[in-house]
Short mmCIF file of C-alpha atoms and ligand atoms in Angstrom, two decimals:
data_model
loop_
_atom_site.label_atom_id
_atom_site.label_comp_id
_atom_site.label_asym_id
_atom_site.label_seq_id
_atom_site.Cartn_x
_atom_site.Cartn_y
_atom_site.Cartn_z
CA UNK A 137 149.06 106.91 46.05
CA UNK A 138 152.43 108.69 43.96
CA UNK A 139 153.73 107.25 41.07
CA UNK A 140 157.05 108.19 42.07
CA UNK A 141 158.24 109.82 45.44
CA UNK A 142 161.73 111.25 45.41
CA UNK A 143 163.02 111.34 49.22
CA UNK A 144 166.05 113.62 50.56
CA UNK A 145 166.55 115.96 47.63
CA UNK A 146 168.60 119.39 47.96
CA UNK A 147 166.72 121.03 45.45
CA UNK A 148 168.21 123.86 42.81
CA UNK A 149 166.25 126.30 42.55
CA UNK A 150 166.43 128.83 39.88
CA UNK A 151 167.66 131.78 41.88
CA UNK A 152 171.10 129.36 42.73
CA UNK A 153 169.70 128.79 46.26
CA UNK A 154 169.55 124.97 47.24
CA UNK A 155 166.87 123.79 49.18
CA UNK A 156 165.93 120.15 51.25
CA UNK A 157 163.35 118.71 49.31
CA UNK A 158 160.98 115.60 49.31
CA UNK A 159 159.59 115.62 45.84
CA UNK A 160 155.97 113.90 44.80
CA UNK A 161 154.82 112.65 41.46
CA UNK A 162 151.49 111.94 39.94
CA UNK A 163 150.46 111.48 36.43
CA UNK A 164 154.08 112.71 34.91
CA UNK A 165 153.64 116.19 36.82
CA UNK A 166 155.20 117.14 39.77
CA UNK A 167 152.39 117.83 42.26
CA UNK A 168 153.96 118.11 45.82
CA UNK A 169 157.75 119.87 46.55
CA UNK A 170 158.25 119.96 50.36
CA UNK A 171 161.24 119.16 53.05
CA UNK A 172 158.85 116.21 55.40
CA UNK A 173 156.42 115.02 52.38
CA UNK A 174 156.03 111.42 53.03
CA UNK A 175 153.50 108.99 51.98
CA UNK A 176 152.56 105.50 49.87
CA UNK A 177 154.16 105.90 46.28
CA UNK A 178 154.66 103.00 43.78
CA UNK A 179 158.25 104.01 43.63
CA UNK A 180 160.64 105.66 46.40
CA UNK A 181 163.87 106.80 45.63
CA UNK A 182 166.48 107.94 48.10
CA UNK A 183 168.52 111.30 46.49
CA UNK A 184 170.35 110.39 49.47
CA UNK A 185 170.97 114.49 49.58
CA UNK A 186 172.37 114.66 46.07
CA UNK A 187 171.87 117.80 43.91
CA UNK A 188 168.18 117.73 42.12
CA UNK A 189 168.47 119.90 39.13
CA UNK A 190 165.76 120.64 35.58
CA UNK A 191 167.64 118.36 33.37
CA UNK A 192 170.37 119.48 31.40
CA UNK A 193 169.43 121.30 27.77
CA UNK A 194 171.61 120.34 25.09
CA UNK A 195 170.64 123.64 22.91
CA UNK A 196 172.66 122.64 19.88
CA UNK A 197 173.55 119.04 17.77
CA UNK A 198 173.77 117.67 14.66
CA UNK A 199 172.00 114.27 15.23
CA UNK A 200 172.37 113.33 11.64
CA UNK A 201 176.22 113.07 11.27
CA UNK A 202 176.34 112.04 15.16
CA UNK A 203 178.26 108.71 15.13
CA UNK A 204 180.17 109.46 11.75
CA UNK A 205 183.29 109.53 12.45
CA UNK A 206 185.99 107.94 10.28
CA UNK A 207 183.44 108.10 7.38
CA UNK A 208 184.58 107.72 4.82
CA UNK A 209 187.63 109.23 6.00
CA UNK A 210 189.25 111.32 9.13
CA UNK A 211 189.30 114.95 8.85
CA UNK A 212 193.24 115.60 8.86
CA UNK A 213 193.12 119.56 8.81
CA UNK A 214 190.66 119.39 11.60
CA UNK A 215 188.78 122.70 10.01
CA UNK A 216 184.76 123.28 9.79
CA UNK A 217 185.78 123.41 5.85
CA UNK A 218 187.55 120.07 5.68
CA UNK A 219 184.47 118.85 7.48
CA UNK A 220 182.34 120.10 5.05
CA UNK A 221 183.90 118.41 2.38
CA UNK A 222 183.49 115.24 4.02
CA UNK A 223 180.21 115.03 5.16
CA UNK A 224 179.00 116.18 1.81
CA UNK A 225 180.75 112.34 0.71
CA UNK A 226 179.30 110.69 3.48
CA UNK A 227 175.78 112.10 3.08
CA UNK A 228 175.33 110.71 -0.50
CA UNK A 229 174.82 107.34 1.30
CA UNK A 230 173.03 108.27 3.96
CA UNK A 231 169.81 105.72 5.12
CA UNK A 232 166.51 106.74 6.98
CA UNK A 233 166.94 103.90 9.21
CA UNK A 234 170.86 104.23 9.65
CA UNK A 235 170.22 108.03 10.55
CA UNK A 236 167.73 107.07 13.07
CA UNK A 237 169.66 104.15 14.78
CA UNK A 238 172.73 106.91 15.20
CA UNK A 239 170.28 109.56 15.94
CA UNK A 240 168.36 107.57 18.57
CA UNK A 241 171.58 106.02 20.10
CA UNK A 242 173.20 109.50 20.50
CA UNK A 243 169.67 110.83 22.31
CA UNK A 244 170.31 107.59 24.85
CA UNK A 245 173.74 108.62 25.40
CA UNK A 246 172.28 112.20 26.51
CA UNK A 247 169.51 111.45 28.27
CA UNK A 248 171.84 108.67 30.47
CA UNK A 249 173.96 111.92 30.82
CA UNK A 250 170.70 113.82 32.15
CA UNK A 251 169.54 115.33 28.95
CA UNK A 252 166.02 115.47 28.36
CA UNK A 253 165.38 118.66 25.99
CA UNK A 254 167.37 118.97 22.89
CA UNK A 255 167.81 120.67 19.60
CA UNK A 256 168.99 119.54 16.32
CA UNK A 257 170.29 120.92 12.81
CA UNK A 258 168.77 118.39 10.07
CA UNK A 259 170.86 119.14 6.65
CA UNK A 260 168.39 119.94 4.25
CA UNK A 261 170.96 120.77 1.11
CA UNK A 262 169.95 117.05 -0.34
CA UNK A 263 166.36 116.27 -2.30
CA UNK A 264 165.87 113.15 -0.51
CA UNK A 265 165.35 114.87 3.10
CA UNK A 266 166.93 111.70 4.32
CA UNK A 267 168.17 113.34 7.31
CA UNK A 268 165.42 115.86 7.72
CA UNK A 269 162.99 112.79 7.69
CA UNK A 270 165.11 110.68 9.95
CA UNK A 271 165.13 113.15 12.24
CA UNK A 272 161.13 114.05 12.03
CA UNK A 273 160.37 110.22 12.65
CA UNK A 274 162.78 109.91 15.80
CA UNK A 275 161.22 113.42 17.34
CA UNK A 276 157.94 111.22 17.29
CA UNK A 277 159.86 107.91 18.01
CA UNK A 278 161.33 109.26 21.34
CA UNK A 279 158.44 112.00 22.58
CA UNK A 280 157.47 110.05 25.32
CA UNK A 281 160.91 110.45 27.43
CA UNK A 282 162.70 113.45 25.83
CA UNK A 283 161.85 116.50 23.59
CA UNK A 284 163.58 117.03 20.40
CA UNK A 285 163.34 119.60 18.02
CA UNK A 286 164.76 119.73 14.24
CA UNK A 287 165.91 122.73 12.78
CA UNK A 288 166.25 122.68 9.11
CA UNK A 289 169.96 123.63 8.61
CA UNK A 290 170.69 124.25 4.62
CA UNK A 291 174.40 123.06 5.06
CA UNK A 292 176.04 124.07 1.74
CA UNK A 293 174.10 127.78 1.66
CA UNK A 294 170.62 128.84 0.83
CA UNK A 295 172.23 130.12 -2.64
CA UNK A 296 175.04 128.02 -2.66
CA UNK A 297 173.06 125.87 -5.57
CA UNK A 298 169.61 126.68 -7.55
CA UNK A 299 167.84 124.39 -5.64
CA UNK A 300 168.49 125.11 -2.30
CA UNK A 301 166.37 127.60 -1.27
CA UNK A 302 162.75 125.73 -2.54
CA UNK A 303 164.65 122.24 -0.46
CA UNK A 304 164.29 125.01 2.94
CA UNK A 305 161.00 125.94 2.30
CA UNK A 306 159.83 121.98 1.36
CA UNK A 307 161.57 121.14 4.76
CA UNK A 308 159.37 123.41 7.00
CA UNK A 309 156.74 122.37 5.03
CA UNK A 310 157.28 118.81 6.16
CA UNK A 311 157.74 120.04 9.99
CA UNK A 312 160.83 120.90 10.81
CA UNK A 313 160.52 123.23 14.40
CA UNK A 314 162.55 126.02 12.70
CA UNK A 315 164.74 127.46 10.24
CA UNK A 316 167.92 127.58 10.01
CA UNK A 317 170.88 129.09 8.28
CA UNK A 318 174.61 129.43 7.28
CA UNK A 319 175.31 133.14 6.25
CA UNK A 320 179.12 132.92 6.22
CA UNK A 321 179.48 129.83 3.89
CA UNK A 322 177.15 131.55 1.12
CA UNK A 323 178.87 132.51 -2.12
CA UNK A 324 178.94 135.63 -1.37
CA UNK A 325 178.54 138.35 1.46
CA UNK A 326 175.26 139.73 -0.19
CA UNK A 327 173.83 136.14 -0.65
CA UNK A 328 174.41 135.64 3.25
CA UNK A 329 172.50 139.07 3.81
CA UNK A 330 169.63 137.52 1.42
CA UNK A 331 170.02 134.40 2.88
CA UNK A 332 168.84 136.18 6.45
CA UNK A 333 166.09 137.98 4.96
CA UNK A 334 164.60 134.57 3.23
CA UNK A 335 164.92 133.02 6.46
CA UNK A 336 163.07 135.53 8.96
CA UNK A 337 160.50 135.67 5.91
CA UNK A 338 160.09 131.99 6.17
CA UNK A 339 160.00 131.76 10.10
CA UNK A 340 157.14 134.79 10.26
CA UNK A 341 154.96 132.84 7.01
CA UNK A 342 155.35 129.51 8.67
CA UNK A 343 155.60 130.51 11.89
CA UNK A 344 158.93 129.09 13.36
CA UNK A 345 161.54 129.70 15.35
CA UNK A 346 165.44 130.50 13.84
CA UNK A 347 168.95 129.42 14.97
CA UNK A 348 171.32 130.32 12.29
CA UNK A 349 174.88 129.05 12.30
CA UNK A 350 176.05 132.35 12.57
CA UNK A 351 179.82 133.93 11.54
CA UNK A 352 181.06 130.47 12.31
CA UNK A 353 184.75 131.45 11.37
CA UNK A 354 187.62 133.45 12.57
CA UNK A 355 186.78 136.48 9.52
CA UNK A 356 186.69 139.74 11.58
CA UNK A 357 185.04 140.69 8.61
CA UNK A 358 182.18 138.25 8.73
CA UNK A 359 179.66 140.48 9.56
CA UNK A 360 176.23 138.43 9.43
CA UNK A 361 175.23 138.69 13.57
CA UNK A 362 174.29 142.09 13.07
CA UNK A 363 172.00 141.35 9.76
CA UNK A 364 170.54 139.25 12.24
CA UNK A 365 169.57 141.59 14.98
CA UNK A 366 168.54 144.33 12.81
CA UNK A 367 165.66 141.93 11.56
CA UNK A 368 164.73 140.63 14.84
CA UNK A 369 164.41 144.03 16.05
CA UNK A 370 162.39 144.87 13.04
CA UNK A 371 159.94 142.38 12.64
CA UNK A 372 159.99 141.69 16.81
CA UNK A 373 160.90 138.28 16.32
CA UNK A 374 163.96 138.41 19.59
CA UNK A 375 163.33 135.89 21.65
CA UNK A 376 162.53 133.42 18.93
CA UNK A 377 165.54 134.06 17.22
CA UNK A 378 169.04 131.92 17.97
CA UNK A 379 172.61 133.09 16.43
CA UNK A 380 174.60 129.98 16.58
CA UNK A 381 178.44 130.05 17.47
CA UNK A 382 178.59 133.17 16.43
CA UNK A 383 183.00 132.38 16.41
CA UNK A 384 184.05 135.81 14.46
CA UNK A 385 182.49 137.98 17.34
CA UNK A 386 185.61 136.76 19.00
CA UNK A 387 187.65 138.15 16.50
CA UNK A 388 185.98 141.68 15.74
CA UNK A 389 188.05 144.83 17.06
CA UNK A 390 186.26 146.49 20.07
CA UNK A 391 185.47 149.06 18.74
CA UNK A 392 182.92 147.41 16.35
CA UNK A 393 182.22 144.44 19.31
CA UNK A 394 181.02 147.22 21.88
CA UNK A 395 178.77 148.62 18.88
CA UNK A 396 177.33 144.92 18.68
CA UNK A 397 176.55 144.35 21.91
CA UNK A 398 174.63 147.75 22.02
CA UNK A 399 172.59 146.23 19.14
CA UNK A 400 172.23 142.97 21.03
CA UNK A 401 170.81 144.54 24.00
CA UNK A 402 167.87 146.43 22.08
CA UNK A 403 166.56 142.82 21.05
CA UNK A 404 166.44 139.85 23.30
CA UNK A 405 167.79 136.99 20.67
CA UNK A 406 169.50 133.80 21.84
CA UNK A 407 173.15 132.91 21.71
CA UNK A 408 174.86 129.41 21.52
CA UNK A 409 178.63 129.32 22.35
CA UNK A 410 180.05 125.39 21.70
CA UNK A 411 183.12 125.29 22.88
CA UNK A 412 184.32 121.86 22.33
CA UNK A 413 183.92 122.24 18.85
CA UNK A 414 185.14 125.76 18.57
CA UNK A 415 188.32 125.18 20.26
CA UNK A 416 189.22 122.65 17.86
CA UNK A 417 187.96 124.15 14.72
CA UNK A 418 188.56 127.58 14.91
CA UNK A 419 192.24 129.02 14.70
CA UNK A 420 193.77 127.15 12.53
CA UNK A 421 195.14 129.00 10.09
CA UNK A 422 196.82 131.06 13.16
CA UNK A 423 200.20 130.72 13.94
CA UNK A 424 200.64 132.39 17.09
CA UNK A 425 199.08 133.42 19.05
CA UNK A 426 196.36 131.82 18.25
CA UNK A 427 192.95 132.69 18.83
CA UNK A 428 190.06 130.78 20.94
CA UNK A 429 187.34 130.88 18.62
CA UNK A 430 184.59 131.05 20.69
CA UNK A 431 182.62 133.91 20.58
CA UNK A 432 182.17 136.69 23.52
CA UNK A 433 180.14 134.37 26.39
CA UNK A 434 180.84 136.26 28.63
CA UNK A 435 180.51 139.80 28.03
CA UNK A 436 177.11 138.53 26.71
CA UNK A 437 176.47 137.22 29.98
CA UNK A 438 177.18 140.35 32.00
CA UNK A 439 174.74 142.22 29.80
CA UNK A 440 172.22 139.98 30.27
CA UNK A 441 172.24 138.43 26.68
CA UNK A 442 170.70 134.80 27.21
CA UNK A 443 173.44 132.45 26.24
CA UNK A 444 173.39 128.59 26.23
CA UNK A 445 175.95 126.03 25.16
CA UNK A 446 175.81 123.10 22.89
CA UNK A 447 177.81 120.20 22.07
CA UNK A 448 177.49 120.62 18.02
CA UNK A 449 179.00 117.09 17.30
CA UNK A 450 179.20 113.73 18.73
CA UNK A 451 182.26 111.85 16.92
CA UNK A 452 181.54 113.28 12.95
CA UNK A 453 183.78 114.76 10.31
CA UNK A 454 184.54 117.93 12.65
CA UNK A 455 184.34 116.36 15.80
CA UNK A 456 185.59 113.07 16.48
CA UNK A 457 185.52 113.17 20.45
CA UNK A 458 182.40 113.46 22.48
CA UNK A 459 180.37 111.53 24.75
CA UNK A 460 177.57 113.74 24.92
CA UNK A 461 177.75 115.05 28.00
CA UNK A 462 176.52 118.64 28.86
CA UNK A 463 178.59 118.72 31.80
CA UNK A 464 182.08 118.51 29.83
CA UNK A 465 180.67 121.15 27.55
CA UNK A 466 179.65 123.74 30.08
CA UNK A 467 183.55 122.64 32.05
CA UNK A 468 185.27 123.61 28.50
CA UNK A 469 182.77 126.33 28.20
CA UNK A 470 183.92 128.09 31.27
CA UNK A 471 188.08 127.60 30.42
CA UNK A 472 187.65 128.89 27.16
CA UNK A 473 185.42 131.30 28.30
CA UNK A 474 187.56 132.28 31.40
CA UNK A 475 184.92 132.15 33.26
CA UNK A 476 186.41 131.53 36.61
CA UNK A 477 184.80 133.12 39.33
CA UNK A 478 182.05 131.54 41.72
CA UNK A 479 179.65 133.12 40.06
CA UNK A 480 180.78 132.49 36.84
CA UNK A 481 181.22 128.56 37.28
CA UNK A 482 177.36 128.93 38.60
CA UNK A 483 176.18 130.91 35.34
CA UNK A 484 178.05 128.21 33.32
CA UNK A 485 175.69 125.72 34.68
CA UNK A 486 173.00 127.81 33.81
CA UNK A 487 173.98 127.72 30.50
CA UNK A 488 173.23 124.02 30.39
CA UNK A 489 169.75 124.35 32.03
CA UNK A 490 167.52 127.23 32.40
CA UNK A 491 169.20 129.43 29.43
CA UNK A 492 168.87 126.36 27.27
CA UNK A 493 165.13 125.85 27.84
CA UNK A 494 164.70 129.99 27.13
CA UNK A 495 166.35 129.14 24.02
CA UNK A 496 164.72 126.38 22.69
CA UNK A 497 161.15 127.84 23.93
CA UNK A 498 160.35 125.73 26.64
CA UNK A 499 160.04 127.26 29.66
CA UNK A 500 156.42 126.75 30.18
CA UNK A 501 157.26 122.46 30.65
CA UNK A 502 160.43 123.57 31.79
CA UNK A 503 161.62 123.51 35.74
CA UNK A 504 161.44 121.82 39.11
CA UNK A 505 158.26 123.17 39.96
CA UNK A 506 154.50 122.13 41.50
CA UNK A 507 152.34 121.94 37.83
CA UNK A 508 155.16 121.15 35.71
CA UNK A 509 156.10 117.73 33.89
CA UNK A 510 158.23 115.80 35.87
CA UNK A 511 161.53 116.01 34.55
CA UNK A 512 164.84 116.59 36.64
CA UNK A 513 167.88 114.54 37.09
CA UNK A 514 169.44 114.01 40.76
CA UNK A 515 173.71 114.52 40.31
CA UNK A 516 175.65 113.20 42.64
CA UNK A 517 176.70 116.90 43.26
CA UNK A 518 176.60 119.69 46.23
CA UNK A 519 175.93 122.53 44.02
CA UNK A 520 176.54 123.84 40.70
CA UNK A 521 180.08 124.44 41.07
CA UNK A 522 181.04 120.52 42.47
CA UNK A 523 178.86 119.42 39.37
CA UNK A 524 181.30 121.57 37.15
CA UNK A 525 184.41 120.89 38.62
CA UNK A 526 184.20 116.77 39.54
CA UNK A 527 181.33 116.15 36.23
CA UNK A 528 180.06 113.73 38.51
CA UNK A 529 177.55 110.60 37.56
CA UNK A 530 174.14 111.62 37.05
CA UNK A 531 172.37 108.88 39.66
CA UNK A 532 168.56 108.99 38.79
CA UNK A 533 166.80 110.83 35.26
CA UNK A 534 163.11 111.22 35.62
CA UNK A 535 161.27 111.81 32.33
CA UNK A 536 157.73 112.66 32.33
CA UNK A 537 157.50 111.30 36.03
CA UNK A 538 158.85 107.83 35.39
CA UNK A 539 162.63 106.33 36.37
CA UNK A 540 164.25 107.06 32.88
CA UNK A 541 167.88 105.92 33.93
CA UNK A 542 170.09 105.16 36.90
CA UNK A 543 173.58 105.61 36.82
CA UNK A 544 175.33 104.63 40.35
CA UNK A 545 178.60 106.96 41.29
CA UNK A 546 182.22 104.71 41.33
CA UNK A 547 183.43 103.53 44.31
CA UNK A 548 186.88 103.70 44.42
CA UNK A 549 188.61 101.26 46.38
CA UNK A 550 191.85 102.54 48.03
CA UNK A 551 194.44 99.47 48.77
CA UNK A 552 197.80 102.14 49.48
CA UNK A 553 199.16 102.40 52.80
CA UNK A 554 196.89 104.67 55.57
CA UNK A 555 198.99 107.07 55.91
FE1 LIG B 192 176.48 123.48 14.31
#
């Protein structure tokens, strides 16, 4: 007998095509995919011909100033700076347990919203690791229905104080999944360089993977991206290698931009684009016009650069909206991004899914596929593009082959005239 059978699926397969499936579980792995499989399971559900989809990646959050908002105060110039400033407050009286309640309640929120592989920055500019720890003990706390992984993220600069750079090291020590970095916010532009170097020396001792925050500001002259690639082709470290936001690339003349992307191609690094943050943060000490921020999705795309989306922040000092939901990132990710056309809208919900788990290094539990864990989400969707355009309810989550969350659709009840 199945654990779980999943009856009347139209299945999404990675090439875009969408096909009618009858899906089988056993065990947490998905061990039958075909259009008449029938047969005794402990649990049926109907997709009732909904959209069956991997789940949605969230490739980018800080799950340690998630739920922050308003604390201690609102940030009033709405910059990453002004954020800085107040999370740096705020931290001083952090909690382990408070940073795990918020942490925990934001990774319900996501996996409600069909999230079930995600990546978070843990600030590690503090000596009590509060948030680094917090985080560690939730990636164990929540294992069995979603996978996490902390990056230790030295908010205020590997050399922006003395002690900094032995807190990075102490935090992979203690597990963190990878390094992490903030170039543009060190003191100066040959720290950030150093800064890069310490962190792909780090990665290849310990053996991690890297997402810096990357040129997160609207400098055309903040150069770090390319300090970036140059290692990762030199020590061969691409595809384990993540430049985050990455905002200035938006802002560099073409001339220097079409030079970058040459780079880009001879490596195969990761970029994350968040948009909802980006649109907000960036520009604002333009006038007019005033520039998107984001950085260049999707001339990245068209070369074949592997580019997710993340969400960043969930209602903290720079962000004070959010629900967590991958599906309004992706839909701001493709206005900002003018990315418009069919198969644009479909590559923007790849961006979400399959490009996240390349990021993150997950491929190999990653997928709707015969041998692989059982974890997909059925939208109450057609295809890619209704998912993008109506961000419809997510109806069923399965997590390692067991009924995570149900969500049913609204019904709206019309009571005009009828006609
Ligand atoms: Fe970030």
């Amino acid at each position: 007998m199945l654990d779980l059978l999943l009856l009347q699926g139209r299945l999404l397969n990675r090439d875009g095509t969408i096909t009618a499936a009858n899906i089988g579980i056993q065990n947490g792995v998905i061990t039958e995919i075909a259009p008449n499989l029938m047969g005794a399971a402990k649990i049926t559900l109907d997709a009732q011909q909904c959209l069956v989809s991997p789940p949605f990646v969230e490739s980018h959050i800080h799950l340690d100033s998630a739920l922050t908002a308003g604390q201690p105060r609102w940030n009033q110039s709405g910059t990453l700076f002004e954020g800085i400033e107040i999370w740096g407050d705020r931290k001083s009286s952090l909690s382990l347990e408070e940073v795990k309640q918020r942490a925990i309640a934001t990774l319900k929120q996501q996996a409600t919203l069909g999230t079930l592989f995600v990546r978070s920055h843990a600030d590690v500019s503090e000596p009590r690791f509060i948030a680094l720890q917090a985080l560690l003990e939730v990636r164990a706390i929540v294992k069995p229905w979603i996978t996490l992984q902390v990056i230790a993220f030295p908010q205020d600069g590997v050399y922006g104080s003395p002690a900094n750079e032995a807190l990075l090291e102490k935090a992979i020590e203690m597990g963190a999944d990878g390094v992490g970095g903030i170039p543009h916010y060190e003191l100066t532009r040959e720290d950030g360089v150093r800064s890069i170097h310490r962190i792909f020396e780090l990665a290849a001792t310990y053996d991690r993977l890297i997402d810096i925050h990357c040129d997160e500001i609207d400098d055309d002259q903040s150069r770090f991206l390319e300090v970036i690639v140059a290692n990762a082709i030199r020590m061969g470290m691409g595809e384990r290698v993540t430049a985050s936001h990455a905002t200035a690339f938006g802002s560099y003349n073409n001339a220097y931009a079409t030079k970058l992307l040459g780079f880009l191609r001879r490596t195969n690094i990761n970029l994350i684009a968040n948009p909802l943050i980006n649109i907000t943060l960036q520009g604002r000490a333009d006038t007019y016009p005033k520039r998107r921020g984001v950085t260049r999705v999707k001339e990245l795309w068209q070369q074949g650069t592997n580019v997710s989306f993340g969400h960043d922040c969930v209602q903290d000092p720079w962000y004070a909206l959010g629900t967590g939901s991958m599906l309004d990132v992706a839909h701001m990710g493709l206005h900002v991004c003018q990315m418009t056309g069919m198969e644009e809208i479909n590559a923007c919900y790849d961006m979400i899914t399959w490009n996240g788990a390349k990021t993150l290094h997950v491929q190999d539990q990653y997928g709707v596929e015969v041998g692989k864990p059982a974890n997909l989400i059925v939208l109450d969707a057609r295809d890619r593009y209704d998912a993008l355009r109506r961000r419809p309810a997510v109806n069923y989550v399965i997590s390692r082959g067991k009924l995570l969350a149900r969500t049913e659709s609204p019904r709206v009840m019309w009571h005009g005239t009828e006609d």
